[in-house]
XYZ file of C-alpha atoms in Angstrom:
631
model
C 91.283 84.517 -107.458
C 90.757 86.637 -104.314
C 87.724 88.890 -104.352
C 88.178 92.658 -104.130
C 87.309 92.932 -100.431
C 89.909 90.264 -99.579
C 92.549 91.878 -101.777
C 91.761 95.300 -100.330
C 92.194 93.965 -96.782
C 95.478 92.403 -97.832
C 96.564 95.733 -99.260
C 95.831 97.489 -95.960
C 97.890 94.889 -94.084
C 100.728 95.264 -96.570
C 100.596 99.058 -96.173
C 100.877 98.739 -92.423
C 103.699 96.200 -92.476
C 105.577 97.974 -95.221
C 105.383 101.458 -93.761
C 108.868 101.371 -92.276
C 110.381 100.625 -95.662
C 108.702 103.507 -97.426
C 109.449 107.183 -97.827
C 107.417 110.152 -98.915
C 107.450 110.635 -102.660
C 105.805 113.744 -104.015
C 106.740 113.773 -107.677
C 104.682 111.688 -110.048
C 106.250 109.143 -112.344
C 107.092 110.332 -115.885
C 104.112 110.484 -118.200
C 103.479 107.425 -120.351
C 103.657 107.643 -124.107
C 100.227 107.790 -125.757
C 98.835 104.338 -126.475
C 95.777 102.927 -128.179
C 92.160 103.752 -127.415
C 89.877 100.944 -126.237
C 86.132 101.508 -126.638
C 83.275 100.460 -124.337
C 79.517 100.888 -124.805
C 76.372 99.443 -123.236
C 75.615 97.946 -126.683
C 79.063 96.339 -127.014
C 80.289 92.747 -126.958
C 83.301 91.315 -125.153
C 83.577 88.073 -127.171
C 86.858 87.863 -129.124
C 87.211 91.633 -128.941
C 90.269 93.748 -128.161
C 88.032 96.855 -127.949
C 90.129 98.921 -130.389
C 87.378 99.413 -132.991
C 84.997 102.264 -132.139
C 82.371 100.600 -134.340
C 82.705 97.349 -132.386
C 83.078 98.337 -128.735
C 83.375 96.039 -125.741
C 80.538 95.683 -123.265
C 82.335 95.914 -119.915
C 84.832 98.499 -118.668
C 86.800 95.911 -116.703
C 87.172 93.750 -119.803
C 88.584 96.703 -121.778
C 90.928 97.613 -118.903
C 92.221 94.034 -118.852
C 92.818 94.174 -122.618
C 94.687 97.469 -122.431
C 98.417 98.068 -122.423
C 100.135 100.678 -120.208
C 99.437 104.154 -121.574
C 96.181 103.201 -123.317
C 92.921 105.140 -123.068
C 89.629 103.440 -122.288
C 86.819 105.497 -123.829
C 83.422 104.759 -122.256
C 80.245 105.725 -124.076
C 77.227 107.216 -122.338
C 75.208 104.862 -120.178
C 75.153 103.176 -116.777
C 77.712 100.496 -115.937
C 77.063 98.283 -112.907
C 80.698 97.453 -112.330
C 83.536 97.689 -109.881
C 86.578 98.509 -112.009
C 90.081 97.656 -110.776
C 93.051 99.329 -112.496
C 96.599 98.059 -111.941
C 98.506 99.831 -114.721
C 98.814 103.324 -116.169
C 95.646 104.211 -118.075
C 93.277 107.030 -118.908
C 89.633 106.291 -118.181
C 87.423 108.788 -119.998
C 83.643 108.958 -120.199
C 81.131 110.830 -122.328
C 80.473 113.319 -119.530
C 79.655 113.411 -115.826
C 76.343 115.276 -116.007
C 73.266 115.402 -118.162
C 71.338 112.722 -119.991
C 74.406 111.672 -121.979
C 76.652 110.975 -118.995
C 78.740 107.910 -118.256
C 77.883 106.407 -114.852
C 79.810 103.729 -112.942
C 77.885 102.713 -109.830
C 79.655 99.589 -108.538
C 76.357 97.984 -107.626
C 76.147 94.226 -107.804
C 79.906 93.951 -107.479
C 82.418 93.549 -104.681
C 84.316 96.783 -104.031
C 84.710 100.449 -104.992
C 83.294 101.682 -108.265
C 86.847 102.535 -109.383
C 89.887 101.084 -107.580
C 93.401 102.116 -108.583
C 95.470 99.386 -106.941
C 99.216 100.007 -106.703
C 100.156 96.828 -104.837
C 102.187 94.031 -106.424
C 102.591 95.911 -109.699
C 105.774 96.226 -111.756
C 105.366 100.022 -111.839
C 103.019 102.124 -109.694
C 100.164 103.049 -112.028
C 99.542 106.615 -113.159
C 95.823 106.919 -113.839
C 93.549 109.693 -115.108
C 89.786 109.518 -114.576
C 87.864 112.115 -116.589
C 84.267 112.978 -117.437
C 82.712 110.133 -115.427
C 79.813 110.061 -112.975
C 80.833 107.766 -110.105
C 77.510 107.503 -108.351
C 75.404 105.209 -106.222
C 77.753 102.537 -104.893
C 75.611 101.045 -102.129
C 78.435 99.130 -100.410
C 81.758 100.961 -100.808
C 83.758 103.996 -101.922
C 83.208 105.814 -105.160
C 86.943 105.974 -105.985
C 89.692 104.223 -103.975
C 93.412 104.696 -104.685
C 95.983 102.609 -102.783
C 99.742 102.993 -103.082
C 102.497 100.684 -101.798
C 105.111 102.635 -99.786
C 107.681 99.972 -100.628
C 107.246 100.346 -104.388
C 109.581 103.319 -104.811
C 107.357 105.808 -106.637
C 103.845 106.724 -105.548
C 100.691 105.855 -107.399
C 99.531 108.857 -109.414
C 95.877 109.789 -109.715
C 94.279 112.649 -111.631
C 90.516 113.116 -111.358
C 89.098 115.753 -113.707
C 85.559 116.936 -114.476
C 83.910 114.081 -112.586
C 80.938 113.709 -110.253
C 81.441 111.448 -107.222
C 78.057 111.312 -105.591
C 75.772 109.250 -103.371
C 78.174 106.469 -102.452
C 77.689 104.412 -99.295
C 81.217 104.992 -97.985
C 83.634 107.760 -98.965
C 83.492 109.681 -102.190
C 87.263 109.523 -102.801
C 89.648 107.641 -100.517
C 93.434 107.868 -100.916
C 95.548 105.359 -98.983
C 99.290 105.044 -98.673
C 101.828 106.259 -101.204
C 99.637 108.366 -103.491
C 100.124 111.684 -105.244
C 97.844 113.483 -107.617
C 95.073 116.016 -108.105
C 91.321 116.425 -108.107
C 90.177 119.213 -110.424
C 86.772 120.669 -111.334
C 85.023 117.731 -109.687
C 81.846 117.581 -107.595
C 82.044 115.336 -104.513
C 78.666 115.334 -102.832
C 76.082 113.362 -100.914
C 78.394 110.532 -99.889
C 77.501 108.777 -96.642
C 80.955 109.237 -95.115
C 83.781 111.628 -96.088
C 83.809 113.541 -99.329
C 87.569 113.131 -99.812
C 89.790 111.448 -97.247
C 93.354 110.303 -96.840
C 93.920 107.191 -94.773
C 96.342 107.157 -91.844
C 97.744 103.608 -92.033
C 101.372 104.135 -93.093
C 104.197 106.641 -93.059
C 104.171 107.338 -96.800
C 101.170 109.646 -96.911
C 99.239 111.035 -99.857
C 100.143 114.402 -101.369
C 97.064 115.783 -103.080
C 95.980 119.059 -104.667
C 92.377 120.108 -105.180
C 91.304 122.955 -107.455
C 87.957 124.203 -108.678
C 86.014 121.485 -106.860
C 82.669 121.423 -105.036
C 82.562 119.288 -101.876
C 79.081 119.334 -100.404
C 76.524 117.507 -98.266
C 78.787 114.629 -97.235
C 77.914 112.724 -94.066
C 81.210 112.699 -92.117
C 83.068 115.788 -93.262
C 83.986 117.401 -96.555
C 87.769 116.939 -96.714
C 89.272 114.793 -93.937
C 93.055 114.476 -93.821
C 94.106 111.554 -91.650
C 97.530 111.453 -93.281
C 99.683 113.536 -95.575
C 99.289 116.890 -97.251
C 96.323 118.385 -99.083
C 96.387 121.758 -100.835
C 92.932 123.140 -101.659
C 92.448 126.024 -104.071
C 89.378 127.797 -105.496
C 87.038 125.191 -104.030
C 83.602 125.356 -102.417
C 83.180 123.190 -99.301
C 79.574 123.548 -98.202
C 76.856 121.939 -96.091
C 78.865 118.964 -94.873
C 78.149 117.212 -91.572
C 80.749 117.311 -88.809
C 83.290 119.548 -90.510
C 84.161 121.252 -93.725
C 87.860 120.429 -93.339
C 89.620 118.214 -90.774
C 93.365 118.039 -90.133
C 94.040 115.121 -87.828
C 97.362 115.617 -86.058
C 100.739 114.061 -86.631
C 102.123 116.838 -88.810
C 99.377 116.368 -91.400
C 98.669 119.525 -93.359
C 95.771 121.155 -95.141
C 96.371 124.472 -96.875
C 93.400 126.521 -98.056
C 93.690 129.164 -100.772
C 90.831 131.191 -102.297
C 88.357 128.653 -100.885
C 84.997 129.014 -99.161
C 84.032 126.730 -96.273
C 80.401 127.274 -95.331
C 77.244 125.810 -93.871
C 78.796 122.955 -91.874
C 76.349 121.309 -89.473
C 77.261 119.382 -86.327
C 77.024 115.642 -85.897
C 73.633 114.793 -84.449
C 73.175 113.108 -81.111
C 72.527 109.795 -82.894
C 75.985 110.071 -84.464
C 77.709 111.075 -81.245
C 78.112 114.382 -79.428
C 76.958 117.496 -81.266
C 80.399 118.475 -82.476
C 81.714 120.122 -85.606
C 82.911 123.274 -87.308
C 84.294 124.851 -90.443
C 88.009 124.015 -90.218
C 89.072 121.681 -87.373
C 92.779 121.191 -86.610
C 93.599 118.504 -84.046
C 96.847 117.976 -82.064
C 99.903 118.102 -84.308
C 97.927 119.216 -87.354
C 98.947 122.202 -89.465
C 96.698 124.455 -91.489
C 97.523 127.576 -93.448
C 94.411 129.488 -94.523
C 94.784 132.392 -96.916
C 92.428 134.549 -98.977
C 89.461 132.385 -98.005
C 85.949 132.762 -96.584
C 84.736 130.774 -93.556
C 81.024 131.480 -93.146
C 77.904 130.160 -91.448
C 79.403 127.050 -89.876
C 77.940 125.499 -86.730
C 80.170 125.407 -83.653
C 83.448 126.994 -84.679
C 84.573 128.793 -87.790
C 88.185 127.729 -87.202
C 89.146 125.460 -84.286
C 92.679 124.682 -83.147
C 93.086 122.026 -80.469
C 96.827 121.571 -80.242
C 97.157 122.550 -83.870
C 99.299 125.123 -85.637
C 96.952 127.412 -87.545
C 97.786 130.492 -89.592
C 94.971 132.613 -90.996
C 95.784 135.434 -93.434
C 93.668 137.774 -95.545
C 90.580 135.756 -94.662
C 87.018 136.539 -93.585
C 85.354 134.499 -90.807
C 81.736 135.339 -90.040
C 78.244 134.054 -89.358
C 79.237 131.168 -87.073
C 76.190 129.512 -85.463
C 75.916 128.130 -81.942
C 75.954 124.350 -81.502
C 72.631 122.743 -80.701
C 74.162 121.075 -77.626
C 77.302 123.028 -76.797
C 79.873 121.267 -74.660
C 81.239 123.269 -71.706
C 84.740 121.942 -72.412
C 84.940 123.600 -75.811
C 83.691 127.036 -76.819
C 81.758 128.057 -79.873
C 83.003 131.069 -81.797
C 84.587 132.479 -84.906
C 88.184 131.474 -84.086
C 88.609 129.078 -81.155
C 91.704 127.661 -79.490
C 91.523 125.057 -76.737
C 94.179 124.176 -74.195
C 92.769 120.669 -73.683
C 91.545 117.849 -75.877
C 88.102 117.240 -74.390
C 86.124 114.037 -74.682
C 83.710 115.550 -77.184
C 86.584 116.327 -79.539
C 88.069 112.838 -79.188
C 84.753 111.272 -80.042
C 84.479 113.571 -83.027
C 88.000 112.648 -84.173
C 87.090 108.982 -83.898
C 83.955 109.624 -85.943
C 86.006 111.167 -88.743
C 88.468 108.253 -88.571
C 85.895 105.449 -88.346
C 86.863 104.078 -91.757
C 90.414 103.604 -90.467
C 90.347 101.053 -87.664
C 93.798 101.937 -86.307
C 93.099 105.670 -86.146
C 89.660 105.044 -84.695
C 91.039 102.855 -81.926
C 93.749 105.399 -81.180
C 91.274 108.239 -80.748
C 88.819 106.242 -78.666
C 91.562 104.864 -76.425
C 92.884 108.348 -75.572
C 92.365 109.567 -71.987
C 89.075 111.279 -71.304
C 90.739 114.682 -71.122
C 94.332 115.530 -71.814
C 96.309 118.751 -71.760
C 98.154 119.780 -74.909
C 101.426 121.629 -75.147
C 100.360 124.434 -77.450
C 97.301 125.479 -79.388
C 98.185 128.173 -81.851
C 96.091 130.408 -84.092
C 97.800 133.416 -85.661
C 95.595 135.933 -87.471
C 96.928 138.489 -89.953
C 94.901 140.909 -92.095
C 91.795 138.891 -91.204
C 88.205 139.745 -90.343
C 86.501 137.712 -87.642
C 83.233 139.523 -87.114
C 79.461 139.242 -86.825
C 79.491 135.637 -85.663
C 75.811 135.831 -84.684
C 75.609 135.648 -80.871
C 79.021 133.999 -80.533
C 82.363 135.642 -79.714
C 84.603 136.445 -82.649
C 87.473 134.795 -80.746
C 87.512 132.287 -77.876
C 90.838 131.299 -76.354
C 94.226 132.775 -77.075
C 94.966 134.085 -80.552
C 98.118 135.753 -81.833
C 97.620 139.137 -83.479
C 99.735 139.367 -86.632
C 98.486 142.896 -87.345
C 95.746 144.548 -89.401
C 92.929 142.367 -88.090
C 89.342 143.351 -87.307
C 86.833 141.965 -84.830
C 83.360 143.272 -84.073
C 83.082 142.571 -80.353
C 86.528 143.145 -78.815
C 86.781 139.444 -77.881
C 90.051 138.864 -79.740
C 92.053 141.420 -77.769
C 94.010 142.568 -80.800
C 96.983 144.740 -79.910
C 99.251 144.777 -82.965
C 99.668 147.626 -85.431
C 96.668 148.341 -87.605
C 94.273 145.957 -85.867
C 90.745 147.124 -85.052
C 88.851 145.980 -81.967
C 85.073 146.314 -81.795
C 85.008 147.576 -85.368
C 82.339 147.671 -88.047
C 82.783 144.972 -90.699
C 79.602 145.769 -92.669
C 79.762 142.524 -94.637
C 77.285 141.701 -97.366
C 75.619 138.285 -97.778
C 77.492 135.219 -98.990
C 77.088 135.729 -102.713
C 78.666 135.464 -106.124
C 80.787 138.600 -106.199
C 82.970 137.314 -109.026
C 85.611 134.594 -108.977
C 85.155 130.829 -108.547
C 83.614 130.848 -105.046
C 81.058 132.841 -103.087
C 82.402 135.591 -100.841
C 81.421 138.262 -98.303
C 81.912 141.743 -99.755
C 82.551 144.633 -97.323
C 80.214 147.543 -97.940
C 80.893 151.252 -97.874
C 81.510 152.350 -94.305
C 83.314 149.152 -93.300
C 86.350 149.671 -91.097
C 88.069 146.979 -93.164
C 88.244 149.078 -96.332
C 91.608 150.725 -97.094
C 92.892 149.775 -93.640
C 96.211 148.212 -94.742
C 98.825 150.629 -96.161
C 99.756 149.875 -99.755
C 103.418 149.314 -98.876
C 102.681 146.846 -96.077
C 103.475 143.169 -96.675
C 99.873 142.235 -95.934
C 98.860 144.374 -98.906
C 101.573 143.399 -101.361
C 101.258 139.659 -100.614
C 99.113 138.142 -101.919
C 98.751 140.258 -105.033
C 95.122 139.179 -105.582
C 92.079 138.676 -103.383
C 89.953 135.523 -103.135
C 88.219 136.323 -106.415
C 91.462 136.917 -108.283
C 91.021 140.708 -108.295
C 94.203 142.736 -107.872
C 95.028 144.400 -104.567
C 94.644 147.185 -103.673
C 91.509 148.444 -105.413
C 91.665 151.821 -103.715
C 94.528 153.792 -102.164
C 95.195 150.959 -99.677
C 94.256 147.303 -99.128
C 91.206 145.978 -97.328
C 91.273 143.622 -94.350
C 89.818 140.209 -95.169
C 89.404 137.986 -98.197
C 87.861 140.454 -100.633
C 88.854 143.870 -101.943
C 85.900 146.212 -102.379
C 85.924 147.493 -105.965
C 86.805 151.170 -106.249
C 86.713 152.356 -109.864
C 87.708 156.020 -110.336
C 85.073 158.494 -109.174
C 83.671 160.655 -111.978
C 81.945 163.916 -110.978
C 79.361 165.689 -113.132
C 78.409 168.214 -114.449
C 81.513 169.384 -116.268
C 80.877 173.028 -115.353
C 78.352 174.986 -113.285
C 75.840 177.533 -114.615
C 76.067 181.227 -113.801
C 73.658 182.905 -111.409
C 72.284 186.373 -110.764
C 72.056 188.374 -107.598
C 68.591 188.042 -106.133
C 67.575 185.047 -108.254
C 67.260 181.562 -106.727
C 70.122 179.219 -107.717
C 70.168 175.390 -107.540
C 72.351 172.723 -109.166
C 73.049 169.085 -108.215
C 76.482 167.501 -108.298
C 76.506 163.759 -109.078
C 79.172 161.041 -108.869
C 79.749 157.512 -110.092
C 82.440 154.990 -109.172
C 84.370 154.607 -105.949
C 82.551 152.548 -103.339
C 79.185 153.685 -104.682
C 76.306 155.604 -103.148
C 75.622 157.262 -100.855
C 78.263 159.872 -101.627
C 79.342 162.492 -99.086
C 79.958 165.982 -100.515
C 81.802 168.939 -99.061
C 84.109 171.763 -100.045
C 87.782 170.903 -100.008
C 89.846 172.517 -97.281
C 91.767 174.298 -100.055
C 88.603 175.587 -101.757
C 87.545 179.192 -101.967
C 84.138 180.138 -100.532
C 80.853 179.709 -102.305
C 79.111 182.881 -103.473
C 77.453 184.595 -100.485
C 73.951 183.216 -100.075
C 74.747 179.738 -101.471
C 75.588 176.513 -99.587
C 76.580 172.924 -100.500
C 74.637 170.074 -98.875
C 76.208 166.705 -98.029
C 74.059 165.241 -100.809
C 75.775 167.410 -103.423
C 73.191 170.191 -103.966
C 74.434 173.796 -104.306
C 71.476 176.078 -103.654
C 70.363 179.441 -102.258
C 69.944 183.031 -103.407
C 73.214 184.804 -104.239
C 73.665 188.273 -102.758
C 76.972 189.454 -104.213
C 78.160 189.555 -107.816
C 81.535 188.135 -108.692
C 83.486 185.101 -109.902
C 83.948 182.369 -107.280
C 86.397 179.481 -107.829
C 85.553 176.468 -105.630
C 86.787 172.857 -105.184
C 84.089 170.245 -104.570
C 85.128 167.105 -102.694
C 83.274 163.775 -102.732
C 84.228 160.806 -100.566
C 87.486 162.635 -99.869
C 89.954 162.932 -101.569
C 88.256 163.025 -105.024
C 88.133 166.705 -106.070
C 86.552 168.764 -108.838
C 87.415 172.407 -109.638
C 84.516 174.717 -110.556
C 83.900 178.429 -110.998
C 80.493 179.989 -110.279
C 79.872 183.428 -111.865
C 77.225 185.641 -110.229
C 76.130 188.701 -112.204
C 74.612 191.906 -110.741
C 70.896 192.647 -110.979
C 69.752 195.391 -113.509
C 68.245 198.501 -111.770
C 66.139 201.464 -113.291
C 68.085 204.739 -113.992
C 66.786 208.412 -113.386
C 65.930 210.740 -116.387
C 66.179 214.684 -116.672
C 64.580 216.863 -113.976
C 64.244 213.883 -111.736
C 61.775 212.184 -114.073
C 62.021 208.464 -114.322
C 62.818 206.902 -117.683
C 63.597 203.343 -118.575
C 67.307 202.528 -118.478
C 68.989 202.274 -121.802
C 68.938 198.880 -123.293
C 65.960 197.761 -121.284
C 62.702 196.553 -122.734
C 59.456 198.290 -121.965
C 56.934 196.141 -120.238
C 54.433 194.394 -122.454
C 50.937 195.878 -121.777
C 49.185 193.699 -124.281
C 48.544 196.553 -126.817
C 49.081 196.093 -130.541
C 52.385 197.915 -130.845
C 52.421 197.727 -134.648
C 49.051 199.493 -134.951
C 50.152 202.218 -132.523
C 53.267 202.832 -134.531
C 51.198 203.128 -137.758
C 48.740 205.636 -136.238
C 51.566 207.588 -134.673
C 53.321 207.887 -138.020
C 50.169 209.120 -139.762
C 49.554 211.693 -137.059
C 53.049 213.108 -137.466
C 52.650 213.296 -141.262
C 49.306 215.087 -141.010
C 50.791 217.547 -138.546
C 53.622 218.395 -140.883
C 51.241 218.890 -143.795
C 48.987 221.148 -141.721
C 51.949 223.159 -140.465
C 53.120 223.658 -144.010
C 49.687 224.696 -145.230
C 49.294 227.160 -142.391
C 52.592 228.811 -143.185
C 51.775 229.177 -146.873
C 48.392 230.727 -146.083
C 50.020 233.240 -143.777
C 52.522 234.284 -146.368
C 49.763 234.866 -148.953
C 47.764 237.057 -146.572
C 50.832 239.145 -145.790
C 51.493 239.628 -149.493
C 47.958 240.888 -150.115
C 48.207 243.463 -147.322
C 51.388 244.831 -148.765
C 49.875 245.167 -152.174
């Protein structure tokens, strides 16, 4: 029997020779009916065992796969399996988990080939395989997962990878060759020596792959490298990869990014070739559509089009870092287009394609420098700003409207676009949603810059985080809508004041774009009471001089309004008594001198009573004396 390396080489030859007979097949084959479950454990035994008894599992995954019928499930208990597993029929391979102490690990060590190989050559029906909850880690000689499909077989091989970790493999994390269709979901692809995920350019029946909810990080020769076919990437983090986050290598190959963050790419080092790399690299003939995504902190270029067709919509590109050894033939910057394919780029393309001998030879054999027909990058509703010391744009870009740059290097001239604007972006952070983003802060020229009825506001309906657009009266430029909950102004009403007495009250607000809030009187407001003024911080203060009722309209972060009425009462003044004497006004209170008022009242009452008694006694005595004189 041929070993796996020999059979794999034969498969590559067959792919190449059979390319002309194949076509592109996107739809997967119909799902298989549910079959039996075969059990594997590190404590199992293969002898005379069909692996169908959970209490009596088999020892090796390959043995259970060979026992299985199409449509069966191979359930693999926790533990480490030093195997290279080849699958040639439709199966589900499911582990106990891809992380933690109870994970299922397949490392391929000690064997001859990838840790998992889905081989669609010389099979009655192209296999449809699901790999779930497995840690595919530590293959020291080959890929983590390899899927090969025969373009002459009619239907493509189908592969679904879910909730897996593909980490630390000597070659690629996941390699997809030939007629393959499928998906990679909620999977971490990291620390592989070569590409994280790659499609191989060796036939004309290319892979058609979707990625969603994945993390692709710290891989040695690029995160996602598309040498052939179509890849759609959604809600994925592509971070800290060497050479590139995403590569689209010519020939009509396509990578579409949606709600994805590409960040922290570092250039190839001098030992690996010229210092070359960037966030998203699109080479001659390649196509990339980037929408509602964040491209941040990549070395070299945020987005580079060399003879590619690139469309960037509702996206934020920022923080691009200068190359350590920049090449004069290709500029660094946020968005870069190049009219030539310089030698440094060709060497970089060959580096990405080194696993594919034909593609590698083609890139290396290209002339040292060659002109290209077109190099297109169209920006719409996109921020390219604050790219450290680098220009926001280098080369020709097409302005699709409602864009913003921070240095006037893009030369935007379409409706709604802002040159030399203020982006005021926050740090790359978890602002909600599946990926990290850059949130525009209050005062950014990007906020509410796209009219609500404009197509760039109505489509897409959500931002990168999944939040609805718009959040305010209009849409924001870039990948993220700044949250704008309704502004609530307090207090509910304002206290009354009095002429001559100091008056002070603070207006406060919550919601909107947050503090600091800017306060003023609305243009339709009446005046404040004479003597009072409203500060921009929301404080009404002063000493009122005129009584009256004053309706006003306070405005915060225009156009949020609040109607108030301030009542100012007149001061009380002393009134004049008879003959010009001064007496306290009616209704006023005499000043408190500190005397015991109750005791004074008591003595006063006694004095009055004694006086009356004395007056009465005096009158009686007088009458008696008069009576005596008369008699």
